[in-house]
Amino acid sequence: MAARARAVAAPTVAPCPDAAAPGTEPTAGGPIVTVRPAAATGEFALIARHFVRPLAHTRLGIGDDAALLAPRAGHTLAVSTDLLVEGTHFLPGTDACRLGHKTLAVNLSDLAAMGATPRWAFLAVALPEADDAWLAAFADGFFALAAAHGVDLAGGDTTRGPRALCVTVAGEVPEAAALRRDGARAGDDVWLTGCTGEAAAGLAVLQGRATLDAADAAHCRARLEAPTPRVAAGLALRGIATAAIDVSDGLLADAGHIAVRSQVRIAIERARLPQSSALAGLDARMRADAVVAGGDDYELLLCAPRDARAAVDAAGTDGPRAELCDRDGRVLPVARTGFDHFAAGAA
């Protein structure tokens, strides 16, 4: 994790015992000065205290200008970046430990959608102030999830500014085995690894737009603030799924990305979508919108041949054969398909 040097005192510099006297040429090949490192302060001390941890598979990590990584033989790197901005991707006052978890989780979800094994992460943070307690809680959440998936934090950056969190992750996937968006074929089933809509319901409760009983509200809030990346499912689906994507912007929006890349029409039958009992307290219209367009679910949406149903089911997915249609195949109108940062009215 690199730090800006502007806020740090200069190191102590003293003449080397054999340095040349003033006005004379230095000894050929000899050092001119000796640099004695000063104790880490400010930004560097925060990095050392909260973000330097033992590394499992990184050649060179935090402390140099760049990390040195080496994927295993026969594997290629899958790399993804996500930026989370306070007020856009998370609410002010969000629990710091959960936010640390989510900051990494949303990136691991991208690797899951590619069928990649997570290995490395790089974290860049902008903070309005150096709040040691907040950073300690954030790091706890981040590193707990990193440890669960064998991820090294290999570098990053820190700066002062409005709170924003950016992670780049890298994982390994065997050559030609990556799951992609462009492989879906006509006749494929469409699957989800779990229910959609719970995170959107959690946000609606926090914003006062909806009311759920205490248990359902807590469950939906946890789905919003501490999502589970479906890494194991992504690995199990290599060689089975023809296409995959993680549902982050909304079910229909993300299904549309596969449709465009694969040049197919994807019909999702509303009645076959997995239903969460935690959404029962929402009015019908809000519930339907949350399920098909809410986003922040981080489930995997995938396509697979019909003869692979047993294999897909074993990988931990929910409901096959899931534009939105009724039972007779008629396309149903929807108000929106998902979140778009630059759409009219987005904030």
Coordinates of N, CA, C and O in Angstrom, one line a residue, residues 229-305:
P229 N -20.1 -13.4 -1.1 CA -19.7 -13.6 -2.5 C -19.8 -15.1 -2.8 O -19.3 -15.9 -2.0
R230 N -20.4 -15.5 -3.9 CA -20.6 -16.9 -4.2 C -19.4 -17.6 -4.9 O -19.5 -18.1 -6.0
V231 N -18.3 -17.5 -4.2 CA -17.0 -18.0 -4.8 C -17.0 -19.5 -5.0 O -16.6 -20.0 -6.1
A232 N -17.5 -20.3 -4.1 CA -17.5 -21.7 -4.2 C -18.4 -22.1 -5.4 O -18.1 -23.0 -6.1
A233 N -19.6 -21.5 -5.5 CA -20.4 -21.8 -6.7 C -19.7 -21.5 -8.0 O -19.8 -22.3 -8.9
G234 N -19.1 -20.4 -8.1 CA -18.4 -20.0 -9.3 C -17.3 -21.0 -9.7 O -17.2 -21.4 -10.9
L235 N -16.6 -21.5 -8.7 CA -15.6 -22.5 -9.0 C -16.2 -23.8 -9.4 O -15.7 -24.5 -10.3
A236 N -17.3 -24.2 -8.8 CA -18.0 -25.5 -9.1 C -18.6 -25.4 -10.5 O -18.8 -26.5 -11.1
L237 N -18.9 -24.2 -11.0 CA -19.6 -24.1 -12.3 C -18.7 -24.1 -13.5 O -19.1 -24.0 -14.6
R238 N -17.4 -24.0 -13.2 CA -16.4 -24.0 -14.4 C -16.6 -25.3 -15.1 O -16.7 -26.4 -14.6
G239 N -16.7 -25.2 -16.5 CA -16.9 -26.4 -17.3 C -18.4 -26.8 -17.4 O -18.7 -27.7 -18.2
I240 N -19.3 -26.1 -16.7 CA -20.7 -26.4 -16.7 C -21.5 -25.3 -17.3 O -22.3 -25.4 -18.2
A241 N -21.3 -24.1 -16.7 CA -22.1 -22.9 -17.1 C -21.5 -22.4 -18.5 O -20.3 -22.5 -18.7
T242 N -22.4 -21.9 -19.3 CA -22.0 -21.4 -20.6 C -21.7 -19.9 -20.5 O -21.0 -19.3 -21.3
A243 N -22.4 -19.2 -19.5 CA -22.2 -17.8 -19.3 C -22.6 -17.5 -17.8 O -23.3 -18.2 -17.2
A244 N -22.0 -16.4 -17.2 CA -22.3 -16.1 -15.9 C -22.0 -14.6 -15.6 O -21.2 -14.0 -16.3
I245 N -22.7 -14.0 -14.6 CA -22.5 -12.7 -14.2 C -23.0 -12.6 -12.8 O -23.8 -13.3 -12.3
D246 N -22.4 -11.6 -12.0 CA -22.9 -11.4 -10.6 C -24.0 -10.3 -10.7 O -23.9 -9.4 -11.5
V247 N -25.1 -10.5 -9.9 CA -26.2 -9.6 -9.9 C -25.9 -8.5 -8.9 O -26.1 -8.6 -7.7
S248 N -25.4 -7.4 -9.5 CA -25.1 -6.2 -8.7 C -26.0 -5.0 -9.0 O -26.4 -4.3 -8.1
D249 N -26.3 -4.8 -10.2 CA -27.1 -3.7 -10.6 C -28.6 -4.0 -10.6 O -29.4 -3.1 -10.5
G250 N -29.0 -5.2 -10.7 CA -30.4 -5.6 -10.8 C -30.5 -6.9 -11.7 O -29.7 -7.0 -12.7
L251 N -31.4 -7.8 -11.4 CA -31.5 -9.0 -12.1 C -31.7 -8.8 -13.6 O -31.0 -9.4 -14.4
L252 N -32.7 -8.0 -14.0 CA -33.0 -7.8 -15.4 C -31.8 -7.1 -16.1 O -31.5 -7.4 -17.2
A253 N -31.3 -6.1 -15.4 CA -30.1 -5.3 -16.0 C -29.0 -6.2 -16.3 O -28.3 -6.2 -17.4
D254 N -28.6 -7.1 -15.3 CA -27.5 -8.0 -15.5 C -27.7 -9.1 -16.4 O -26.9 -9.5 -17.2
A255 N -29.0 -9.6 -16.4 CA -29.3 -10.6 -17.4 C -29.2 -10.0 -18.8 O -28.8 -10.7 -19.8
G256 N -29.5 -8.7 -18.9 CA -29.4 -8.0 -20.2 C -28.0 -8.0 -20.7 O -27.7 -8.0 -21.9
H257 N -27.0 -7.9 -19.8 CA -25.6 -7.8 -20.2 C -25.2 -9.2 -20.8 O -24.5 -9.2 -21.8
I258 N -25.7 -10.3 -20.3 CA -25.4 -11.6 -20.9 C -26.1 -11.6 -22.2 O -25.5 -12.1 -23.2
A259 N -27.3 -11.2 -22.3 CA -28.0 -11.3 -23.6 C -27.3 -10.5 -24.7 O -27.2 -11.0 -25.8
V260 N -26.8 -9.3 -24.4 CA -26.1 -8.5 -25.4 C -24.8 -9.2 -25.8 O -24.5 -9.3 -27.0
R261 N -24.0 -9.6 -24.8 CA -22.7 -10.2 -25.1 C -22.9 -11.5 -25.8 O -22.0 -11.9 -26.7
S262 N -23.9 -12.3 -25.5 CA -24.1 -13.6 -26.1 C -25.0 -13.6 -27.4 O -25.2 -14.6 -28.0
Q263 N -25.6 -12.4 -27.6 CA -26.5 -12.3 -28.8 C -27.7 -13.3 -28.7 O -28.0 -14.0 -29.6
V264 N -28.3 -13.3 -27.5 CA -29.5 -14.2 -27.3 C -30.6 -13.4 -26.6 O -30.3 -12.3 -26.1
R265 N -31.8 -13.9 -26.6 CA -32.9 -13.3 -25.9 C -33.1 -14.2 -24.6 O -33.2 -15.4 -24.7
I266 N -33.1 -13.5 -23.4 CA -33.2 -14.3 -22.2 C -34.6 -14.0 -21.7 O -35.0 -12.8 -21.4
A267 N -35.4 -15.0 -21.5 CA -36.8 -14.9 -21.0 C -36.8 -15.4 -19.5 O -36.4 -16.6 -19.3
I268 N -37.2 -14.6 -18.6 CA -37.2 -15.0 -17.2 C -38.6 -15.0 -16.7 O -39.3 -14.0 -16.8
E269 N -39.1 -16.2 -16.3 CA -40.5 -16.4 -15.9 C -40.6 -16.0 -14.5 O -40.0 -16.6 -13.6
R270 N -41.4 -14.9 -14.2 CA -41.5 -14.4 -12.9 C -41.9 -15.4 -11.8 O -41.3 -15.5 -10.7
A271 N -42.8 -16.3 -12.2 CA -43.3 -17.3 -11.2 C -42.2 -18.3 -10.8 O -42.3 -18.9 -9.7
R272 N -41.1 -18.4 -11.6 CA -40.1 -19.4 -11.3 C -38.9 -18.8 -10.5 O -38.0 -19.5 -10.1
L273 N -38.9 -17.5 -10.3 CA -37.8 -16.8 -9.6 C -37.9 -17.3 -8.1 O -39.0 -17.4 -7.5
P274 N -36.7 -17.6 -7.5 CA -36.7 -17.9 -6.1 C -37.3 -16.8 -5.2 O -36.9 -15.6 -5.5
Q275 N -38.1 -17.1 -4.3 CA -38.8 -16.1 -3.5 C -38.3 -16.1 -2.0 O -38.2 -17.1 -1.4
S276 N -38.0 -14.9 -1.5 CA -37.5 -14.8 -0.2 C -38.7 -14.5 0.7 O -39.5 -13.5 0.5
S277 N -38.9 -15.3 1.8 CA -39.9 -15.0 2.8 C -39.8 -13.7 3.5 O -40.7 -13.1 4.0
A278 N -38.5 -13.2 3.5 CA -38.2 -11.9 4.2 C -38.9 -10.7 3.6 O -39.0 -9.7 4.2
L279 N -39.3 -10.9 2.3 CA -39.9 -9.8 1.6 C -41.5 -9.8 1.7 O -42.1 -8.9 1.1
A280 N -42.0 -10.7 2.4 CA -43.5 -10.9 2.5 C -44.2 -9.6 3.0 O -45.3 -9.3 2.7
G281 N -43.4 -8.9 3.9 CA -44.0 -7.7 4.5 C -44.1 -6.5 3.6 O -44.7 -5.4 3.9
L282 N -43.4 -6.5 2.4 CA -43.5 -5.4 1.4 C -44.7 -5.4 0.6 O -45.3 -6.5 0.4
D283 N -45.2 -4.2 0.2 CA -46.3 -4.2 -0.7 C -45.9 -4.9 -2.0 O -44.7 -4.9 -2.4
A284 N -46.9 -5.4 -2.8 CA -46.6 -6.2 -4.0 C -45.7 -5.5 -5.0 O -44.8 -6.1 -5.6
R285 N -46.0 -4.2 -5.2 CA -45.3 -3.5 -6.2 C -43.8 -3.3 -5.8 O -42.9 -3.5 -6.6
M286 N -43.6 -2.9 -4.6 CA -42.2 -2.8 -4.1 C -41.4 -4.1 -4.1 O -40.3 -4.2 -4.4
R287 N -42.1 -5.2 -3.7 CA -41.5 -6.5 -3.7 C -41.1 -6.9 -5.1 O -40.0 -7.4 -5.3
A288 N -42.0 -6.7 -6.1 CA -41.6 -7.1 -7.5 C -40.5 -6.3 -8.0 O -39.6 -6.8 -8.6
D289 N -40.4 -5.0 -7.7 CA -39.3 -4.1 -8.1 C -38.0 -4.6 -7.5 O -37.0 -4.6 -8.2
A290 N -38.1 -4.9 -6.2 CA -36.8 -5.3 -5.5 C -36.3 -6.6 -6.1 O -35.0 -6.7 -6.3
V291 N -37.1 -7.5 -6.4 CA -36.7 -8.8 -6.9 C -36.0 -8.7 -8.3 O -35.0 -9.3 -8.6
V292 N -36.6 -7.9 -9.2 CA -36.1 -7.9 -10.6 C -35.2 -6.7 -10.9 O -34.4 -6.8 -11.9
A293 N -35.2 -5.7 -10.0 CA -34.4 -4.5 -10.4 C -33.6 -3.9 -9.2 O -32.9 -2.9 -9.3
G294 N -33.7 -4.5 -8.0 CA -33.2 -3.9 -6.8 C -31.7 -3.8 -6.8 O -31.1 -2.8 -6.4
G295 N -31.0 -4.8 -7.2 CA -29.5 -4.8 -7.2 C -28.9 -5.0 -5.8 O -29.6 -5.2 -4.8
D296 N -27.6 -5.0 -5.8 CA -26.8 -5.3 -4.6 C -27.0 -6.7 -4.0 O -26.8 -6.9 -2.8
D297 N -27.4 -7.6 -4.8 CA -27.7 -9.0 -4.4 C -26.4 -9.8 -4.3 O -26.2 -10.6 -3.4
Y298 N -25.6 -9.7 -5.3 CA -24.3 -10.4 -5.4 C -24.5 -11.9 -5.5 O -23.7 -12.7 -5.0
E299 N -25.7 -12.3 -6.0 CA -25.9 -13.7 -6.4 C -25.3 -13.9 -7.8 O -25.1 -12.9 -8.5
L300 N -25.1 -15.1 -8.2 CA -24.7 -15.4 -9.6 C -25.9 -15.7 -10.4 O -26.7 -16.5 -10.0
L301 N -25.9 -15.1 -11.6 CA -26.9 -15.5 -12.6 C -26.1 -16.2 -13.7 O -25.1 -15.7 -14.2
L302 N -26.6 -17.4 -14.1 CA -25.8 -18.2 -15.1 C -26.7 -18.9 -16.1 O -27.9 -19.1 -15.8
C303 N -26.1 -19.2 -17.2 CA -26.8 -20.0 -18.2 C -26.1 -21.4 -18.3 O -24.8 -21.4 -18.2
A304 N -26.8 -22.4 -18.6 CA -26.2 -23.7 -18.7 C -27.1 -24.6 -19.6 O -28.4 -24.4 -19.6
P305 N -26.6 -25.6 -20.3 CA -27.4 -26.5 -21.1 C -28.4 -27.2 -20.2 O -28.2 -27.5 -19.0

